[in-house]
Structures are given as C-alpha cells and as structure tokens.
Coordinates of C-alpha atoms in Angstrom, one line a residue:
X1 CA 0.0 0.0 0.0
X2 CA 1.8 3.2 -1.5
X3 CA 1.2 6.4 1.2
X4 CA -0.8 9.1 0.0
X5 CA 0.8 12.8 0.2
X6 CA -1.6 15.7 0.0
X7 CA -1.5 19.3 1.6
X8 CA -3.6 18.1 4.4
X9 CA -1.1 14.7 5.5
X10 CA 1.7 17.4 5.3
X11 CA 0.0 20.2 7.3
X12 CA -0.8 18.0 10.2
X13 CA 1.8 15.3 10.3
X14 CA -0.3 12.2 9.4
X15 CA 0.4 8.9 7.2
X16 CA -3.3 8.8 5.6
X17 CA -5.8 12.2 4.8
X18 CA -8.2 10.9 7.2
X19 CA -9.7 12.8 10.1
X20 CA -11.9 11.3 12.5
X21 CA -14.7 13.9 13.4
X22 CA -15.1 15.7 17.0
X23 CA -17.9 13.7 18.1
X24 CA -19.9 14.3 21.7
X25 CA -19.2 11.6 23.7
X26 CA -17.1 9.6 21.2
X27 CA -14.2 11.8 21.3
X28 CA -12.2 10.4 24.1
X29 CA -9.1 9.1 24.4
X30 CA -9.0 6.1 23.6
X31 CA -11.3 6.8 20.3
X32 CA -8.5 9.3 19.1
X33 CA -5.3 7.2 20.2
X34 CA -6.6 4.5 17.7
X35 CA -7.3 6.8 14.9
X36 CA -4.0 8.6 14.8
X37 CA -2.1 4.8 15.9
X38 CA -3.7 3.8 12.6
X39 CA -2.1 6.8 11.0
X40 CA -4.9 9.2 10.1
X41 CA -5.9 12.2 12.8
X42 CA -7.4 11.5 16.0
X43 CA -9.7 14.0 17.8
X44 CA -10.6 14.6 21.2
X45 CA -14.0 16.4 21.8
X46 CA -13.4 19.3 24.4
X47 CA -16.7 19.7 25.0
X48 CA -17.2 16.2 26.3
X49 CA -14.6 16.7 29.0
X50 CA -16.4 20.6 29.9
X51 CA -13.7 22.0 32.6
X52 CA -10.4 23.1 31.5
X53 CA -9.1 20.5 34.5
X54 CA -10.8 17.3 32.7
X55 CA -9.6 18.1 28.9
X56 CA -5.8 18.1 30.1
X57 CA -6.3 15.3 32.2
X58 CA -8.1 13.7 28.8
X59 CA -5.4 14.9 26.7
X60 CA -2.5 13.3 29.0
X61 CA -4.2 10.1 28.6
X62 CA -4.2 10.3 24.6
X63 CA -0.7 10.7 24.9
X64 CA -0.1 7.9 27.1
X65 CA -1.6 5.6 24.4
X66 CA 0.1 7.4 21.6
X67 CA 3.0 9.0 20.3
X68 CA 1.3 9.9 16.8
X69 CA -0.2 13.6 16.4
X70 CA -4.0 14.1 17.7
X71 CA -5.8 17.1 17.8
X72 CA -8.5 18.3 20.1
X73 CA -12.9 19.8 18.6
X74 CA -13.4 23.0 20.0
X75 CA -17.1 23.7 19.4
X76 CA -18.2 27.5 20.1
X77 CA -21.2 27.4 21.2
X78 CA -23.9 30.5 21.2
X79 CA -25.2 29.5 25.1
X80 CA -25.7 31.4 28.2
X81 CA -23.5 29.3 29.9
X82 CA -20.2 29.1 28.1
X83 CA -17.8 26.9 28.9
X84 CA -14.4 28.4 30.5
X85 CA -13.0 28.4 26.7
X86 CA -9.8 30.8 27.8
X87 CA -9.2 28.1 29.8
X88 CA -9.7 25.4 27.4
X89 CA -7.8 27.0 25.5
X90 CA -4.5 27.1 27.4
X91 CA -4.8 23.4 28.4
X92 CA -4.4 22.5 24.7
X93 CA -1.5 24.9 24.1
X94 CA 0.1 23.6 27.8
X95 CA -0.5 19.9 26.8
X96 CA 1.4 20.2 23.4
X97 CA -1.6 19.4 21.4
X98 CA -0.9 20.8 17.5
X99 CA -4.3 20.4 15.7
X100 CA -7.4 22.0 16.9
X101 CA -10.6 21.7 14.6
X102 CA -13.0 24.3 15.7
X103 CA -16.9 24.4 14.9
X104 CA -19.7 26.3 15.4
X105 CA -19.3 30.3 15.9
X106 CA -16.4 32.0 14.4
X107 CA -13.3 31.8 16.3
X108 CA -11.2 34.5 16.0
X109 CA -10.5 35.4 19.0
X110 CA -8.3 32.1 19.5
X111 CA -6.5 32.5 16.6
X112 CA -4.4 34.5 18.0
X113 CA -3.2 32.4 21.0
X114 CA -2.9 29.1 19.0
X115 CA -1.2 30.7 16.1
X116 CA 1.3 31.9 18.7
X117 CA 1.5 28.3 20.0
X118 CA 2.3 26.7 15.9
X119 CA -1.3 25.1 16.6
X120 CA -2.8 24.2 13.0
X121 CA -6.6 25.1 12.9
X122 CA -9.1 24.0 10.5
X123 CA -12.3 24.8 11.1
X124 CA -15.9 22.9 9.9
X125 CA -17.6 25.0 7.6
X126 CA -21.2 24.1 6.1
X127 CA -21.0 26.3 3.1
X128 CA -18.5 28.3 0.8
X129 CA -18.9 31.3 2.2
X130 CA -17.8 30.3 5.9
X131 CA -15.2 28.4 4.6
X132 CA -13.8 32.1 2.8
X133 CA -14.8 33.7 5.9
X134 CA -12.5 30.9 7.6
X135 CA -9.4 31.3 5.3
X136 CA -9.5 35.0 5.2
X137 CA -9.5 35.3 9.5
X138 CA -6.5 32.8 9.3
X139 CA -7.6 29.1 9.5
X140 CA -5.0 26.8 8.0
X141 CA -7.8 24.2 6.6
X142 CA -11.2 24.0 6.5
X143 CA -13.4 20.6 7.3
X144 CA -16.2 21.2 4.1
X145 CA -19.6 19.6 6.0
X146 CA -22.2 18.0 3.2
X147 CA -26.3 18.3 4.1
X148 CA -25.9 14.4 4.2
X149 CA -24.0 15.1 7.5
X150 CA -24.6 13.6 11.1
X151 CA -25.1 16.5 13.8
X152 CA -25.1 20.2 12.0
X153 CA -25.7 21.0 8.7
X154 CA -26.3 24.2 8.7
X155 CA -29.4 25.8 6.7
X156 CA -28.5 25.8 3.3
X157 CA -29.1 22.1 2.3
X158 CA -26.3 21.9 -0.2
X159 CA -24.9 18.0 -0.7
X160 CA -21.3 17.2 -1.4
X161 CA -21.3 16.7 -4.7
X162 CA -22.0 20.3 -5.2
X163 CA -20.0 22.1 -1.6
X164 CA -16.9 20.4 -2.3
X165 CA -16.5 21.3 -6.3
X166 CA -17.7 24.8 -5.1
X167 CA -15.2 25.0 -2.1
X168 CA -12.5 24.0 -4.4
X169 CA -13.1 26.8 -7.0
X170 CA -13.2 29.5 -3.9
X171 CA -10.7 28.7 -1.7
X172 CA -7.1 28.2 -1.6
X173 CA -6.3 27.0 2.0
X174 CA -6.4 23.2 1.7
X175 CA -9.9 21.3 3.0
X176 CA -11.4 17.8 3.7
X177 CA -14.4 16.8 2.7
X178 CA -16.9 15.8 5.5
X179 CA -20.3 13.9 5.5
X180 CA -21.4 11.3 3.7
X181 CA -17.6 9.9 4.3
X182 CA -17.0 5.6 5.0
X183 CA -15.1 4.0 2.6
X184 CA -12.5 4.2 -0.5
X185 CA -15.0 5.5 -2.8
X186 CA -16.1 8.3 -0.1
X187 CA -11.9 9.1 -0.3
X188 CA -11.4 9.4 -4.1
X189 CA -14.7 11.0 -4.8
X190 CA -13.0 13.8 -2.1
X191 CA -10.0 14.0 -3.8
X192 CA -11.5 14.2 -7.4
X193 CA -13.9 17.0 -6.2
X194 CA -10.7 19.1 -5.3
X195 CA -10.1 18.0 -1.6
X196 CA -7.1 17.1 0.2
X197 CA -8.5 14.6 2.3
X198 CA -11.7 13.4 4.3
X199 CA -13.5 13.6 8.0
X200 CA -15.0 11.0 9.2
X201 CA -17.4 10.8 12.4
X202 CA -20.1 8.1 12.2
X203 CA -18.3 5.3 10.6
X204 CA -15.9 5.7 13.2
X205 CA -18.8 5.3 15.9
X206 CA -18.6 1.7 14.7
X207 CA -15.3 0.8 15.1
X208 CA -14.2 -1.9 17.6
X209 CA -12.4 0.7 19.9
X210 CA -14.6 3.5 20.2
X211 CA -15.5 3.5 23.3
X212 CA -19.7 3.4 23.3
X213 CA -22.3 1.1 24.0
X214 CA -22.5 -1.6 21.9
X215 CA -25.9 -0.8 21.1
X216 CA -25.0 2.8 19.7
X217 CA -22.5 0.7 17.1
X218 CA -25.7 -2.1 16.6
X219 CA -27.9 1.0 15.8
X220 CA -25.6 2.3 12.9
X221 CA -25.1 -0.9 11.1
X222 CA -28.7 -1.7 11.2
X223 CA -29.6 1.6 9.8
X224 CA -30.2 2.2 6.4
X225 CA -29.7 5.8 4.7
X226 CA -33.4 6.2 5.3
X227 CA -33.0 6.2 9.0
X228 CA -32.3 9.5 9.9
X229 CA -34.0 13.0 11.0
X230 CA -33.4 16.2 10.8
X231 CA -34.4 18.1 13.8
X232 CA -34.7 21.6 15.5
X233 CA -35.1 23.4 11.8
X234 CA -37.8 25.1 13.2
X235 CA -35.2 26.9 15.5
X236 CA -33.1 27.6 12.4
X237 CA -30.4 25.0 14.4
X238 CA -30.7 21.7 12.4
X239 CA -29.5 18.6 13.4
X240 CA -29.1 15.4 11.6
X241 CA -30.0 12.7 14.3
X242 CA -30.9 8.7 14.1
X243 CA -34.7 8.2 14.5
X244 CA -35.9 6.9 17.5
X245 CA -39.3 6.9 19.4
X246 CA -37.9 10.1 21.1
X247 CA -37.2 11.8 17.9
X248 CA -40.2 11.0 16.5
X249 CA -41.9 12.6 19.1
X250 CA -39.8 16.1 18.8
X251 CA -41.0 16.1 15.2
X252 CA -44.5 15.5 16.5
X253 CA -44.2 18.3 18.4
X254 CA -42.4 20.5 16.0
X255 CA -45.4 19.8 13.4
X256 CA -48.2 20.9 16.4
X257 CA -46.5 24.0 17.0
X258 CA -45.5 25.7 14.3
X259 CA -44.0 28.7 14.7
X260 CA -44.6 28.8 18.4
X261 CA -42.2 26.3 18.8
X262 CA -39.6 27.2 21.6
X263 CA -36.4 24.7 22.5
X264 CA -37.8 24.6 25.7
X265 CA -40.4 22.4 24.4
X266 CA -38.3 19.8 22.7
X267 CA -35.7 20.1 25.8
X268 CA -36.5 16.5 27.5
X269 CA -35.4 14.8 23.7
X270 CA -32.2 16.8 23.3
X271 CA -30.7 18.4 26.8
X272 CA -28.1 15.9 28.6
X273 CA -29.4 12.7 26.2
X274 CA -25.7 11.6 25.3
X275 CA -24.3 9.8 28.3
X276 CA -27.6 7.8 28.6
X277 CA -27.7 7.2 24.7
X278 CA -23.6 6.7 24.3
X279 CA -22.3 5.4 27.9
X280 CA -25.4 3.2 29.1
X281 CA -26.9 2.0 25.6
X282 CA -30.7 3.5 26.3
X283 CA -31.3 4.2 22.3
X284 CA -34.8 5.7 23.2
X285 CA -33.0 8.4 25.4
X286 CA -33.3 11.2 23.0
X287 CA -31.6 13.2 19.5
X288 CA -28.3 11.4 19.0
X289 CA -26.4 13.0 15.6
X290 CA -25.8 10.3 13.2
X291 CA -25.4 10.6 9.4
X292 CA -26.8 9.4 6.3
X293 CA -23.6 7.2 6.2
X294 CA -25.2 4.9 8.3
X295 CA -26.5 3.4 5.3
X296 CA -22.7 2.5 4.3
X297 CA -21.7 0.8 7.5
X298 CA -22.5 -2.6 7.8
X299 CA -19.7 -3.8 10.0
X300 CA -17.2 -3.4 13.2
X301 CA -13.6 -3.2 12.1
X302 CA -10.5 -1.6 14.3
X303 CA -9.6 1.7 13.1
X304 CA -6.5 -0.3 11.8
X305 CA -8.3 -2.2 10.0
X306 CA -11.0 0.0 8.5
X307 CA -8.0 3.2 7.2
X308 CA -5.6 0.3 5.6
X309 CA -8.8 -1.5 4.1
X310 CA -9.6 2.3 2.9
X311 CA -5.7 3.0 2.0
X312 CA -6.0 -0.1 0.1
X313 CA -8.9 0.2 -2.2
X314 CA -8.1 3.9 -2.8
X315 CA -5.3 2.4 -4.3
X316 CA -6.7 0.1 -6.3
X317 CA -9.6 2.2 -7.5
X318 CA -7.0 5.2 -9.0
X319 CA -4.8 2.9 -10.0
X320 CA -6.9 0.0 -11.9
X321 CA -10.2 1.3 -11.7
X322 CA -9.6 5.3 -13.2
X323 CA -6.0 4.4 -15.1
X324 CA -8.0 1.7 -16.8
X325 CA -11.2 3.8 -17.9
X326 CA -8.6 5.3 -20.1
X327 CA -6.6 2.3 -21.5
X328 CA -9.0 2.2 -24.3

C-alpha cells in the first residue's frame, strides 16, 4: 500500500488524509489514540470533557496511548453558559496538542493564542462562504460539511457533490471533505472533487475501539440511509440525528407547534441525552447525531483495519479502476 501525500497529511503530520470527526461523547481518548495509531488524525471532543481541568487530564491520557499527532474539537457554542473556553484553550497549548478543529461560531479570537503556540486550525464549515470567511481570519484548513451530515448542517441544504467542487473553485487554504464519508469511494470522490483529504465521524462510531455502548455501534449498522431526522429546523439550528421513538416525538411536536415552537419544548429529547444514549446504551433516550452514512456501515472493524482497508482500495480504484477507464 503506497502512502498518499496531500497538503492536508503534510500540514498535520499524518500517514493517511483521514480525520476522524469531534464527536460528543465519542471523542475520548481512547477513540482518538486508535485513529492517529492507525495513521490518520485522531480527535478529542473538548466539550465532552467541559472543565479546563478534565480536557488536560483527557489529553494526557491520549498521549499515554500514543506518540502519533491528535488534535482536540473546539465547538463555540452561542449558550448562556459558556464553557471556560480561555481556559480550554490554554490546556491544549500547555498539553502540546498541534491540531485544533474548531466548529460552530467564528473563532477569531483564538487565533491568535494558537497561532502563537504553531497550533494548525481547520475549522468545519457548512458552506462556501464560511469556509472564505474561515481562510480570510487565518484558519490553516477547512473541514467542508455536506447536508448528508450527522449533527449540524447548517441551513442551506447543499450535498457534497456540489459544496466540495464549489469549495475547491473558492478557496485556496487546503480542505477535507466531511459527510457522507465511509469507505474508498467516499476518499477518491473527495480527492477528485478538489479536496485534500476526508473527515470521518459516524463510521468511526462503529469501530471496535470506540469506546460506546454496543448498542449505539448495533444502531448504525442496522440503519439504512433512510433512518435519519433532521431536527430543530424550526429553530433555524438543524441537526441530523438517528430516528428513534424520542425523535419521533420532537417532530410530532415540531409539526403541532409551528412557529410557536420554543427549544424549551423539545428540551426533554435533546438536553443531557448523550451519556444515557452513548455510555449506558438506552437508544430511546433522545436526538443522537448520526449521518446518512449509516446506510454504508454494515460492519465493526478496528480503526486499523478499517484506514488500511480504505488505504488499500483507494489504491486500487486510482490505479486499476480510473487508469484503466482510459486504456482504451
């Protein structure tokens, strides 16, 4: 299996231009140690560890379990309560950690202290114009996130196979390609559309060592593309979620109310759902993102084996596959 160089493997230090997503509850240690042991780019969630205290405690263990680079999610999130992000912040520069991807609100005003620091940033955009918005404040990458994604979006609707072509005329800071992502085919697709590599979050939810209930990992390979949900558009905050009986219900709701529809109604199906839903296996709990990709995964590989198998049959489909479409 020949390595793969593009802008992205270079920028970050990596083997393969794979990215495993900052996902809530997935994003621990022990998910991101086997990602980047496998040679792509594993991510710790900050979120999920809150305090700045947990996430460098969370970030030691990552580095007990590899030597490799991992980066950490920073999401900003437009709450009342906001994390202690200064904070967070510092305990990625203090730990030594040299990838952040950021999401959510603009984050300028942590560009400065992580530029400072050589921290590489590459932020998840859901259309062009963030992603230009992105490169011009100073992001080194962007993460280019596909309508067919699990969790956010964003309101414009516009699929892959039109964002990533688009981002690629636009920008000139390198991006991955994110949504809709499992396999080889997801990989060269990305690559022919103008990207530099791809992020993946819920094929890596079923992988052998990330560390959720089994159930969670059941739930994705039984699901078909057909299986998922958009939620809270109402509130001009969609979310691509699994269904379930609790979703189900939110959308119930969502159709009864209209436009009087406050979050506060749908609170008991999306507020603290994830450690009952990811840590104790209860799949009725509430909202869980998940992405159309679902319909891709039908098995439980280690991350080793599911980046080589990837690695492999990239190969194979540039090399025999496209090189042979023009042997005629």
């Amino acid at each position: 299996m020949q390595a793969m160089k593009t802008r992205i493997t270079e920028m970050f230090g990596i083997e393969h231009p794979i990215i495993q997503g900052g996902m809530h509850y997935v994003g621990l240690a022990e998910m991101a140690a086997a990602v980047s042991n496998a040679g792509g780019l594993g991510i710790i969630t900050g979120l999920t560890q809150g305090t700045p205290e947990k996430l460098a405690n969370e970030i030691a263990r990552c580095k007990d379990m590899t030597d490799k680079p991992f980066g950490v999610n920073l999401t900003f999130l437009p709450t009342v309560n906001a994390p202690d992000y200064p904070g967070l912040v510092r305990v990625i520069i203090e730990g030594g950690v040299k990838i952040v991807e950021t999401a959510g609100n603009n984050p300028q005003q942590v560009l400065p202290f992580f530029k400072d620091a050589g921290v590489k940033v590459i932020h998840k955009c859901t259309s062009v114009r963030h992603s230009l918005k992105a490169q011009s404040i100073g992001c080194d990458a962007v993460s280019v996130d596909g309508f067919e994604c699990g969790g956010h979006p964003g309101e414009d609707d516009i699929p892959n196979m039109i964002l990533l072509p688009r981002a690629a005329d636009e920008l000139e800071i390198p991006f991955v390609a994110s949504g809709g992502m499992a396999d080889a085919r997801s990989l060269v697709a990305s690559l022919a559309m103008g990207a530099d590599g791809m992020n993946m979050g819920t094929r890596f939810i079923a992988t052998k060592e990330a560390p959720v209930h089994e159930n969670v990992k059941k739930a994705i390979v039984a699901a078909s593309e057909l299986d998922t949900r958009l939620v809270m558009r109402p509130l001009r905050n969609t979310e691509r979620v699994m269904t379930n009986d609790a979703v189900e219900r939110l959308l119930e709701k969502e159709r009864k109310l209209g436009a009087d529809l406050k979050f506060e109604d749908i609170i008991e199906e999306v507020a603290g759902v994830y450690p009952r839903i990811m840590t104790e296996g209860d799949m009725d709990a509430g909202a869980w993102s998940c992405g159309m990709v679902a319909g891709l995964i039908d098995d439980i590989p280690t991350c080793k084996e599911l980046i080589d198998g990837i690695m492999a049959e990239a190969e194979s489909l540039i090399r025999q596959r496209l090189t042979g479409l023009l042997a005629a």
